[in-house]
Coordinates of C-alpha atoms in Angstrom, one line a residue:
Chain A
K1 CA 184.3 198.5 42.8
Q2 CA 184.4 199.8 46.4
E3 CA 187.6 199.1 48.2
V4 CA 188.3 200.1 51.8
T5 CA 191.8 200.5 53.2
Q6 CA 192.9 201.1 56.8
I7 CA 196.2 202.4 57.9
P8 CA 198.1 201.5 60.0
A9 CA 197.5 197.8 60.2
A10 CA 198.7 197.8 63.8
L11 CA 199.4 200.5 66.4
S12 CA 200.9 200.3 69.9
V13 CA 200.6 203.3 72.2
P14 CA 201.2 204.0 75.9
E15 CA 198.1 204.6 78.1
G16 CA 196.8 208.1 78.0
E17 CA 197.8 208.9 74.5
N18 CA 195.4 210.4 72.0
L19 CA 195.4 208.6 68.7
V20 CA 194.0 208.6 65.2
L21 CA 193.0 205.6 63.0
N22 CA 192.5 206.1 59.3
C23 CA 190.1 204.7 56.8
S24 CA 190.0 205.4 53.1
F25 CA 187.5 204.3 50.4
T26 CA 187.6 204.4 46.6
D27 CA 184.0 205.2 45.7
S28 CA 182.8 208.4 47.4
A29 CA 179.1 207.7 46.6
I30 CA 178.4 206.4 50.0
Y31 CA 175.5 207.4 52.3
N32 CA 177.1 206.4 55.6
L33 CA 180.3 205.0 57.1
Q34 CA 180.5 202.8 60.2
W35 CA 183.3 202.1 62.7
F36 CA 183.3 198.8 64.6
R37 CA 185.3 197.4 67.4
Q38 CA 186.3 193.7 67.5
D39 CA 187.8 191.9 70.4
P40 CA 189.9 188.7 69.6
G41 CA 187.7 186.0 68.2
K42 CA 184.5 187.9 68.9
G43 CA 181.8 189.6 66.9
L44 CA 181.6 193.2 65.8
T45 CA 180.4 196.0 68.1
S46 CA 179.2 199.2 66.3
L47 CA 180.9 202.3 67.7
L48 CA 179.8 205.1 65.5
L49 CA 177.8 205.5 62.3
I50 CA 178.2 208.7 60.3
Q51 CA 175.6 209.7 57.8
S52 CA 177.0 211.3 54.6
S53 CA 175.3 214.6 55.6
Q54 CA 177.3 214.7 58.8
R55 CA 181.0 215.5 59.1
E56 CA 181.5 214.2 62.6
Q57 CA 180.0 211.9 65.2
T58 CA 181.0 211.6 68.8
S59 CA 180.5 209.1 71.5
G60 CA 182.4 209.5 74.8
R61 CA 186.1 209.5 74.1
L62 CA 185.5 208.6 70.4
N63 CA 185.1 211.0 67.6
A64 CA 184.7 210.0 64.0
S65 CA 184.9 212.3 61.0
L66 CA 183.9 211.8 57.4
D67 CA 185.2 213.6 54.3
K68 CA 183.4 212.1 51.3
S69 CA 185.1 214.2 48.7
S70 CA 188.5 212.9 49.7
G71 CA 187.3 209.4 50.4
R72 CA 188.5 209.4 54.0
S73 CA 187.3 208.9 57.6
T74 CA 189.2 209.1 60.8
L75 CA 188.5 207.7 64.3
Y76 CA 190.0 209.7 67.1
I77 CA 190.4 208.1 70.5
A78 CA 191.1 210.5 73.3
A79 CA 193.0 209.5 76.5
S80 CA 193.5 205.9 75.4
Q81 CA 193.1 203.1 78.0
P82 CA 194.2 199.4 78.1
G83 CA 190.6 198.5 77.7
D84 CA 190.6 200.1 74.2
S85 CA 192.9 197.4 73.0
A86 CA 191.1 195.7 70.1
T87 CA 190.8 195.7 66.3
Y88 CA 189.0 198.6 64.8
L89 CA 187.2 198.2 61.5
C90 CA 185.5 200.7 59.2
A91 CA 182.8 199.7 56.7
V92 CA 180.8 201.4 54.0
P93 CA 177.5 200.1 52.5
L94 CA 177.2 199.0 48.9
T95 CA 173.8 198.5 47.4
Q96 CA 173.6 195.9 44.6
G97 CA 170.1 195.1 43.3
G98 CA 167.8 194.9 46.3
S99 CA 170.5 194.1 48.8
E100 CA 172.9 196.1 50.9
K101 CA 176.2 194.7 52.0
L102 CA 178.9 196.2 54.1
V103 CA 182.4 196.5 52.6
F104 CA 185.1 196.3 55.3
G105 CA 188.7 197.3 55.6
K106 CA 191.1 194.8 57.1
G107 CA 191.2 196.7 60.4
T108 CA 193.7 198.4 62.6
K109 CA 194.9 196.3 65.6
L110 CA 195.3 198.7 68.6
T111 CA 197.4 197.9 71.7
V112 CA 197.3 200.3 74.6
N113 CA 200.1 199.6 77.0
P114 CA 199.6 200.3 80.8
Chain B
E1 CA 164.7 193.1 73.0
T2 CA 167.2 190.2 72.4
G3 CA 170.2 190.7 70.2
V4 CA 171.6 188.6 67.4
T5 CA 172.6 185.1 68.5
Q6 CA 174.6 182.4 66.7
S7 CA 175.2 178.8 67.3
P8 CA 177.4 176.9 67.8
T9 CA 180.2 179.1 69.2
H10 CA 182.9 177.1 67.6
L11 CA 183.3 173.7 65.9
I12 CA 185.9 171.6 64.2
K13 CA 185.3 169.7 60.9
T14 CA 187.4 167.8 58.5
R15 CA 187.8 168.4 54.8
G16 CA 184.9 167.2 52.7
Q17 CA 182.4 167.3 55.5
Q18 CA 179.3 169.5 55.6
V19 CA 178.4 172.1 58.2
T20 CA 175.3 174.1 59.3
L21 CA 175.6 177.4 61.2
R22 CA 172.6 179.0 62.8
C23 CA 171.6 182.6 63.4
S24 CA 168.6 184.1 65.3
S25 CA 167.9 187.7 64.2
Q26 CA 167.1 190.6 66.5
S27 CA 163.5 191.1 67.2
G28 CA 161.7 193.1 64.5
H29 CA 164.5 192.5 61.9
N30 CA 163.5 190.9 58.6
T31 CA 166.9 190.7 56.8
V32 CA 169.9 188.5 57.6
S33 CA 173.4 188.8 56.1
W34 CA 176.2 186.4 56.5
Y35 CA 179.9 187.3 56.4
Q36 CA 183.1 185.2 56.4
Q37 CA 186.1 186.7 58.3
A38 CA 189.5 184.9 57.7
L39 CA 192.2 185.5 60.2
G40 CA 193.7 189.0 59.9
Q41 CA 191.1 190.1 57.3
G42 CA 188.0 192.1 57.3
P43 CA 184.6 190.4 56.9
Q44 CA 183.6 189.4 53.4
F45 CA 179.9 189.4 52.4
I46 CA 178.6 185.9 51.6
F47 CA 174.9 186.5 51.0
Q48 CA 171.8 188.2 52.3
Y49 CA 168.3 186.9 52.9
Y50 CA 165.1 188.9 53.0
R51 CA 161.7 187.4 53.5
E52 CA 163.0 183.9 53.0
E53 CA 164.6 184.6 49.7
E54 CA 168.3 185.1 48.8
N55 CA 168.6 188.9 48.1
G56 CA 172.2 189.3 47.1
R57 CA 175.3 187.2 47.0
G58 CA 179.1 187.9 47.2
N59 CA 181.9 186.0 45.4
F60 CA 181.4 182.6 47.1
P61 CA 180.9 179.3 45.3
P62 CA 177.5 177.5 45.3
R63 CA 178.6 175.1 48.0
F64 CA 177.8 178.0 50.3
S65 CA 174.0 178.1 50.6
G66 CA 171.5 179.4 53.1
L67 CA 168.0 179.5 54.3
Q68 CA 165.8 182.0 56.1
F69 CA 162.8 180.9 58.1
P70 CA 159.4 182.5 58.6
N71 CA 160.6 183.8 62.0
Y72 CA 163.6 185.4 60.2
S73 CA 166.2 183.1 61.7
S74 CA 168.7 181.8 59.2
E75 CA 171.1 179.0 58.4
L76 CA 174.4 179.0 56.5
N77 CA 175.3 175.6 55.0
V78 CA 178.7 174.8 53.6
N79 CA 179.3 171.6 51.7
A80 CA 182.5 169.8 50.8
L81 CA 184.5 171.8 53.3
E82 CA 188.0 173.0 52.3
L83 CA 190.8 174.1 54.6
D84 CA 190.4 177.7 53.4
D85 CA 186.8 177.7 54.8
S86 CA 188.4 178.0 58.3
A87 CA 187.2 181.4 59.5
L88 CA 184.9 183.3 61.8
Y89 CA 181.4 183.4 60.4
L90 CA 179.3 186.4 61.3
C91 CA 175.6 186.9 61.0
A92 CA 174.0 190.3 61.0
S93 CA 170.3 191.2 61.1
S94 CA 168.6 194.4 60.1
R95 CA 165.4 196.0 59.1
T96 CA 165.4 196.4 55.3
N97 CA 168.6 198.2 54.3
L98 CA 169.0 199.8 57.7
K99 CA 171.8 199.4 60.2
Q100 CA 173.1 195.9 60.6
F101 CA 173.6 194.4 64.0
F102 CA 176.1 191.6 64.3
G103 CA 176.1 188.4 66.3
P104 CA 179.1 187.0 68.3
G105 CA 180.1 184.7 65.4
T106 CA 180.9 181.0 64.9
R107 CA 184.5 179.9 64.7
L108 CA 184.9 177.1 62.2
T109 CA 188.1 175.1 62.0
V110 CA 188.6 172.7 59.1
L111 CA 191.3 170.1 59.5

């Protein structure tokens, strides 16, 4: 059974700080991992999708890494801004029969203080 | 290309009632998945529809049911509502087993 864990559950940092969010998964037989952003009461915005053949994926100030062997991924946010305040979720796909579902962690709630 | 849309945005029901939530998939997508997100939790997979057939189901009781239409839009129906059904319901569309794109969600409150 695939389980996804995110640490810490909440993080508060001052503006401008670099930070790392962590995601771990129990079954390393994944073919990709995705990081999402969720604003309060809103839907999910995909930030980065890393294929299992990749070790890193970058988009602007965001950098995500994937280490399948250790069952870990990190999301690095450089020079954080108040607008980065949101909940960040990681998810891995799980194929059962003919369907693919995403298994999510509970998320890390990030607050960036001006 | 339009994104995934959901309606209504939010609604309030009482225990025992029935509710229907709607989702319009992104253009060109043939698969729709539904997720339930309770407060402070990650989304949990309810079920997936592909070509109008249920294609996979999570650990949810039969009172959660769905439909997919020929235009690939979808409905989620919940009967005999319980207080614990209060959550954000998310719909995601995709091409077969490719990246899922999420809608803005429907906030359901059961009193």
